[in-house]
Short mmCIF file of C-alpha atoms in Angstrom, two decimals:
data_model
loop_
_atom_site.label_atom_id
_atom_site.label_comp_id
_atom_site.label_asym_id
_atom_site.label_seq_id
_atom_site.Cartn_x
_atom_site.Cartn_y
_atom_site.Cartn_z
CA MET A 542 0.11 0.08 -0.27
CA ARG A 543 2.94 2.08 0.03
CA GLY A 544 2.95 4.93 -2.12
CA ALA A 545 -0.65 5.27 -2.61
CA SER A 546 -2.86 8.14 -0.83
CA PRO A 547 -4.12 7.08 2.26
CA ALA A 548 -8.18 6.82 0.24
CA ALA A 549 -6.43 4.38 -2.48
CA ALA A 550 -4.71 2.08 0.49
CA ALA A 551 -7.34 1.77 2.59
CA THR A 552 -9.51 0.58 -0.80
CA GLU A 553 -7.19 -1.86 -1.93
CA THR A 554 -7.05 -5.11 -0.09
CA GLY A 555 -3.95 -5.20 1.82
CA PRO A 556 -1.75 -7.78 2.16
CA ALA A 557 -1.62 -11.37 3.02
CA PHE A 558 0.43 -11.89 6.12
CA ALA A 559 0.21 -15.54 7.84
CA ASP A 560 -0.15 -14.99 11.12
CA GLY A 561 -2.92 -12.13 11.22
CA PRO A 562 -3.29 -9.44 14.01
CA ALA A 563 -1.89 -10.07 16.97
CA LEU A 564 -5.50 -9.97 19.54
CA LYS A 565 -8.84 -10.67 18.04
CA GLY A 566 -12.29 -11.27 18.71
CA VAL A 567 -14.72 -8.64 20.31
CA TYR A 568 -12.52 -7.53 23.70
CA ALA A 569 -8.69 -7.26 24.47
CA SER A 570 -7.37 -8.56 28.06
CA LEU A 571 -5.22 -6.30 30.04
CA GLU A 572 -3.13 -9.71 29.81
CA GLU A 573 -3.28 -9.76 25.76
CA LEU A 574 -1.93 -5.62 25.48
CA LEU A 575 1.01 -7.69 28.47
CA ALA A 576 1.91 -10.08 26.26
CA LEU A 577 2.68 -7.65 23.15
CA ARG A 578 5.59 -6.27 24.88
CA HIS A 579 7.55 -9.03 23.03
CA LEU A 580 6.13 -8.55 19.92
CA ARG A 581 7.48 -6.13 16.75
CA ALA A 582 6.16 -2.30 17.13
CA PRO A 583 5.70 0.12 14.85
CA ALA A 584 7.93 3.00 14.39
CA LEU A 585 7.47 5.70 14.97
CA PRO A 586 8.91 9.68 14.52
CA ARG A 587 12.22 10.31 15.50
CA ARG A 588 12.55 13.42 15.35
CA ALA A 589 12.73 16.06 17.96
CA LYS A 590 11.72 19.21 19.51
CA GLY A 591 12.57 19.55 22.81
CA ARG A 592 15.77 20.10 24.90
CA ARG A 593 14.98 17.47 27.08
CA VAL A 594 18.44 15.05 27.02
CA GLY A 595 17.38 12.00 25.24
CA MET A 596 17.45 9.07 22.38
CA HIS A 597 15.49 10.66 19.96
CA GLU A 598 17.96 13.26 17.19
CA SER A 599 17.29 16.58 18.09
CA ARG A 600 17.29 19.39 15.25
CA ARG A 601 19.55 21.58 17.73
CA LYS A 602 23.29 21.62 17.43
CA GLY A 603 25.56 21.00 20.57
CA ARG A 604 26.88 18.64 22.53
CA GLY A 605 26.11 15.02 21.32
CA ILE A 606 27.32 11.47 20.81
CA ASP A 607 27.26 12.56 16.60
CA LEU A 608 29.59 15.01 14.70
CA ASP A 609 27.32 16.81 12.49
CA GLU A 610 29.77 19.15 11.44
CA VAL A 611 33.58 21.21 11.37
CA ARG A 612 32.76 25.37 11.32
CA GLU A 613 34.79 28.32 11.89
CA TYR A 614 35.54 28.91 16.15
CA GLN A 615 32.76 31.38 17.18
CA PRO A 616 33.29 34.02 20.14
CA GLY A 617 31.52 32.26 22.79
CA ASP A 618 32.58 28.70 21.97
CA ASP A 619 33.73 26.24 24.11
CA ALA A 620 37.67 25.52 23.55
CA ARG A 621 37.20 22.06 24.55
CA TYR A 622 35.88 21.51 21.04
CA ILE A 623 38.24 22.94 18.97
CA ASP A 624 39.35 21.15 16.46
CA TRP A 625 43.11 21.69 16.41
CA ARG A 626 43.84 19.20 12.73
CA VAL A 627 41.23 21.29 11.36
CA THR A 628 43.01 24.46 12.73
CA ALA A 629 46.28 23.47 11.91
CA ARG A 630 45.55 22.94 7.99
CA LYS A 631 43.40 25.98 7.81
CA ALA A 632 45.17 28.47 10.00
CA HIS A 633 42.89 29.43 12.11
CA ALA A 634 40.24 27.71 14.70
CA HIS A 635 37.42 25.63 14.09
CA ILE A 636 35.43 23.78 16.62
CA ARG A 637 33.67 20.71 16.45
CA VAL A 638 29.95 20.44 16.72
CA PHE A 639 27.64 17.28 17.60
CA ARG A 640 24.47 16.47 17.10
CA GLU A 641 22.20 16.34 20.29
CA GLU A 642 19.85 13.84 21.25
CA ARG A 643 16.49 14.93 23.17
CA GLU A 644 14.31 13.00 24.16
CA LEU A 645 10.51 12.69 23.25
CA PRO A 646 8.17 12.29 25.47
CA THR A 647 5.13 9.91 23.61
CA LEU A 648 1.12 10.69 24.24
CA ILE A 649 -1.37 8.11 22.87
CA VAL A 650 -4.30 8.98 22.73
CA VAL A 651 -6.40 6.28 21.95
CA ASP A 652 -10.31 5.91 21.42
CA GLN A 653 -12.70 2.84 22.94
CA THR A 654 -16.17 5.16 22.27
CA ARG A 655 -19.33 2.89 20.77
CA SER A 656 -18.00 3.99 16.67
CA MET A 657 -15.21 1.29 17.79
CA PHE A 658 -17.27 -1.32 18.64
CA PHE A 659 -17.51 -2.55 15.20
CA GLY A 660 -16.31 -5.44 12.87
CA SER A 661 -17.32 -7.77 10.68
CA VAL A 662 -14.00 -9.95 10.31
CA THR A 663 -11.18 -10.83 12.31
CA ARG A 664 -12.05 -8.19 15.58
CA LEU A 665 -13.96 -5.19 16.43
CA LYS A 666 -12.10 -1.83 16.05
CA SER A 667 -11.33 -1.45 19.61
CA VAL A 668 -9.79 -4.48 19.50
CA ALA A 669 -7.41 -2.92 16.63
CA ALA A 670 -7.14 0.51 18.19
CA ALA A 671 -6.01 -0.92 21.64
CA GLU A 672 -3.88 -3.42 19.76
CA VAL A 673 -2.07 -0.40 18.38
CA ALA A 674 -1.96 1.58 21.56
CA ALA A 675 -0.01 -1.37 23.16
CA ARG A 676 2.79 -2.02 20.62
CA THR A 677 3.26 2.17 20.50
CA ALA A 678 3.47 2.58 24.66
CA TRP A 679 6.25 -0.42 24.07
CA ARG A 680 7.93 0.76 21.82
CA ALA A 681 8.56 4.08 22.88
CA LEU A 682 9.21 2.42 26.28
CA GLN A 683 12.37 0.70 24.39
CA ALA A 684 13.47 3.24 22.43
CA GLY A 685 13.85 4.83 26.57
CA ASP A 686 11.44 7.28 26.09
CA ARG A 687 8.39 8.41 28.72
CA VAL A 688 5.28 7.16 27.79
CA GLY A 689 0.99 8.81 28.99
CA GLY A 690 -2.00 8.69 27.40
CA VAL A 691 -4.99 9.07 27.24
CA VAL A 692 -7.91 6.61 27.32
CA ILE A 693 -11.48 8.31 25.71
CA GLY A 694 -14.28 5.63 26.61
CA GLU A 695 -17.78 5.76 26.23
CA THR A 696 -18.60 7.22 29.74
CA GLU A 697 -14.66 8.50 30.69
CA LEU A 698 -11.64 10.15 30.16
CA VAL A 699 -8.28 8.55 31.89
CA ALA A 700 -5.51 10.80 31.49
CA PHE A 701 -1.81 9.47 32.27
CA ARG A 702 1.40 11.48 32.61
CA PRO A 703 4.66 10.63 30.71
CA HIS A 704 7.20 8.46 33.02
CA ARG A 705 9.72 5.67 31.78
CA SER A 706 8.43 2.83 33.05
CA SER A 707 7.15 -0.36 32.45
CA VAL A 708 4.69 0.29 35.69
CA ALA A 709 2.98 3.03 34.29
CA VAL A 710 3.12 1.41 30.51
CA GLY A 711 0.39 -1.03 32.74
CA ARG A 712 -1.55 1.45 33.94
CA PHE A 713 -2.30 2.83 31.17
CA LEU A 714 -3.04 -0.55 29.17
CA ALA A 715 -5.01 -1.74 32.42
CA ALA A 716 -7.14 1.44 31.62
CA VAL A 717 -7.60 1.02 27.81
CA ALA A 718 -7.88 -2.99 28.73
CA LYS A 719 -10.75 -1.56 30.90
CA ALA A 720 -12.24 0.92 27.91
CA ASN A 721 -12.74 -1.99 25.90
CA GLN A 722 -14.34 -4.76 27.51
CA ALA A 723 -17.04 -1.70 29.38
CA LEU A 724 -18.15 -0.99 25.28
CA SER A 725 -21.73 -3.00 24.76
CA PRO A 726 -24.27 -1.86 22.05
CA ALA A 727 -26.66 -0.08 24.33
CA ARG A 728 -26.89 3.59 24.90
CA ALA A 729 -24.08 5.55 26.36
CA THR A 730 -24.88 8.11 29.34
CA ALA A 731 -21.97 10.42 29.08
CA ASN A 732 -19.95 11.38 26.56
CA SER A 733 -16.26 12.28 27.56
CA LEU A 734 -15.07 13.77 24.45
CA GLY A 735 -15.41 16.93 25.44
CA ARG A 736 -12.60 17.11 27.69
CA LEU A 737 -10.51 16.15 25.05
CA PRO A 738 -8.83 19.04 23.95
CA GLU A 739 -8.64 20.50 27.30
CA THR A 740 -6.55 17.45 28.04
CA LEU A 741 -4.22 17.25 25.23
CA ALA A 742 -3.02 20.87 25.88
CA ARG A 743 -2.33 20.37 29.61
CA LEU A 744 -0.50 17.01 29.31
CA ALA A 745 0.97 17.92 25.54
CA PRO A 746 2.12 21.44 25.31
CA ALA A 747 4.42 20.86 23.16
CA ASN A 748 7.69 18.85 22.54
CA GLN A 749 6.31 15.71 22.62
CA ARG A 750 5.19 13.06 19.82
CA ILE A 751 1.04 12.22 19.63
CA VAL A 752 -0.05 9.57 18.50
CA VAL A 753 -3.77 9.48 18.21
CA ILE A 754 -5.30 5.83 17.13
CA SER A 755 -9.51 6.44 16.18
CA ASP A 756 -11.72 6.02 13.30
CA PHE A 757 -12.36 9.27 13.19
CA ALA A 758 -16.03 9.03 12.84
CA ALA A 759 -17.51 11.97 13.52
CA ARG A 760 -14.88 13.88 15.48
CA GLU A 761 -15.08 17.69 14.08
CA ASP A 762 -15.47 18.18 17.57
CA TRP A 763 -12.14 17.79 18.94
CA LEU A 764 -9.93 17.97 15.64
CA ASP A 765 -9.65 20.94 15.36
CA ALA A 766 -8.10 21.18 18.78
CA VAL A 767 -5.77 17.70 18.46
CA THR A 768 -4.62 19.52 14.75
CA ALA A 769 -3.45 22.69 16.43
CA LEU A 770 -1.34 20.50 18.70
CA ALA A 771 1.15 19.12 15.50
CA SER A 772 2.96 22.84 14.99
CA ARG A 773 4.08 22.28 18.62
CA ASN A 774 4.26 18.27 18.32
CA ALA A 775 5.47 15.42 16.76
CA THR A 776 1.97 14.01 15.53
CA SER A 777 0.92 10.73 13.71
CA PHE A 778 -2.85 9.67 13.45
CA VAL A 779 -3.39 5.67 13.16
CA ALA A 780 -6.88 5.50 11.47
CA ILE A 781 -8.93 1.94 12.18
CA PHE A 782 -10.94 1.17 9.36
CA ASP A 783 -13.13 -2.13 9.13
CA PRO A 784 -13.39 -3.61 5.52
CA LEU A 785 -17.11 -4.54 6.13
CA GLU A 786 -17.13 0.16 6.32
CA ARG A 787 -15.09 0.28 2.80
CA ARG A 788 -17.07 -1.89 0.76
CA LEU A 789 -20.39 -4.17 1.20
CA PRO A 790 -20.42 -7.33 0.50
CA SER A 791 -20.83 -7.99 -3.65
CA VAL A 792 -24.12 -10.18 -3.57
CA ARG A 793 -27.01 -8.44 -5.19
CA ARG A 794 -29.32 -8.65 -2.57
CA ALA A 795 -31.46 -6.71 0.81
CA PHE A 796 -29.50 -7.26 4.18
CA ASN A 797 -30.71 -6.14 7.69
CA VAL A 798 -28.19 -4.96 10.08
CA SER A 799 -28.88 -4.48 13.97
CA ASP A 800 -26.74 -2.83 16.28
CA GLY A 801 -28.36 -5.14 19.44
CA VAL A 802 -31.28 -2.26 20.10
CA ARG A 803 -32.21 -1.34 16.00
CA ARG A 804 -32.53 -2.79 12.91
CA VAL A 805 -31.49 -1.19 9.30
CA ARG A 806 -32.84 -2.97 5.67
CA PHE A 807 -31.37 -1.78 2.57
CA ASP A 808 -30.09 -3.42 -0.36
CA ALA A 809 -26.90 -3.46 -1.14
CA SER A 810 -27.25 -3.47 -4.82
CA LEU A 811 -27.93 -0.37 -5.63
CA SER A 812 -26.34 1.39 -2.13
CA ALA A 813 -22.65 -0.49 -2.76
CA ALA A 814 -21.06 2.69 -5.08
CA ASP A 815 -22.50 5.34 -3.01
CA TYR A 816 -21.16 3.38 0.04
CA GLU A 817 -17.65 3.07 -1.40
CA ARG A 818 -17.65 6.91 -2.72
CA ARG A 819 -18.92 8.20 0.52
CA PHE A 820 -16.05 5.81 2.38
CA VAL A 821 -13.03 7.26 0.16
CA HIS A 822 -14.32 11.01 0.18
CA ARG A 823 -14.29 10.88 4.23
CA VAL A 824 -10.88 9.21 4.39
CA ASP A 825 -9.85 11.52 1.79
CA LEU A 826 -11.14 14.87 4.21
CA LEU A 827 -9.49 12.98 7.03
CA ALA A 828 -5.95 13.20 4.49
CA ALA A 829 -6.23 16.34 3.64
CA ARG A 830 -6.60 17.51 7.03
CA CYS A 831 -3.19 15.47 7.46
CA ARG A 832 -1.62 17.32 5.46
CA ASP A 833 -2.22 21.02 6.27
CA ALA A 834 -1.39 20.28 9.93
CA GLY A 835 1.81 18.45 8.92
CA ILE A 836 0.55 15.54 10.40
CA ASP A 837 1.43 11.72 9.63
CA LEU A 838 -1.69 9.01 8.58
CA THR A 839 -1.58 5.75 8.86
CA THR A 840 -4.65 3.76 7.93
CA VAL A 841 -5.41 -0.13 9.71
CA ALA A 842 -7.46 -2.61 8.66
CA THR A 843 -9.48 -4.80 12.15
CA ASN A 844 -8.15 -7.78 9.47
CA ASP A 845 -5.00 -6.42 8.79
CA PRO A 846 -1.72 -6.83 11.35
CA ILE A 847 0.21 -3.64 13.18
CA PRO A 848 3.10 -3.39 11.06
#
């Protein structure tokens, strides 16, 4: 799917993998999320913007491990870093400048609201999102970063400040599992999304990595607030979708669809083309928003393994 637009990638059949997704079914348990620590995790952005010393390469130049350049000495430079060989060859002082390493705390925002409680093959979107969140958390911790998160449940929002410990990751994943297992077809009693913009502004004002995992369905109420943070943070969106959201079955007959409470009947033969166009249009709009804000976008189907 590389090289294609997000919408094109989402509308093509994903590559075949022998092992398939690590987590399957309707719900994800804490034990399953903890076990993902030992599996390969998705790659994360490596560029830092902050000043805290850590494991990621920064745009700033200074004292560090990797030599960035040798330039002419300027007043105020540390004389300990004068390159005497170049100085002797050029006949005037030159200094070594190193690329500094900076920490990039990771904040993982995972959607476990009712729109994620859907799936037609392998697992529900909520389970796929839980797997992405767990793999991302363990990958960041293994890289030496502090890890925090925000779990958007159907009735509550739980936030965790970044810490560098497996115990902290375990607490975050316990909240993910709790919100995941609380999902059901029943109508929600509260809306936790309203607190997300202020929570993100408090936890990630600048110089962090933010990974948002959701289906991004009807999320205009907080997308503006999230994309506004991208100018000050390395931000990525992981859009989860189910193959049935992308394309209707190629069968010329009517279907009955139910969420456990309501039932809708429609003719797939008459609605298939328009149905697919609406999906592509929604993904294209999200991709355009991400491009404008400098946000990385990845699409993941519920029947795909996490890359």
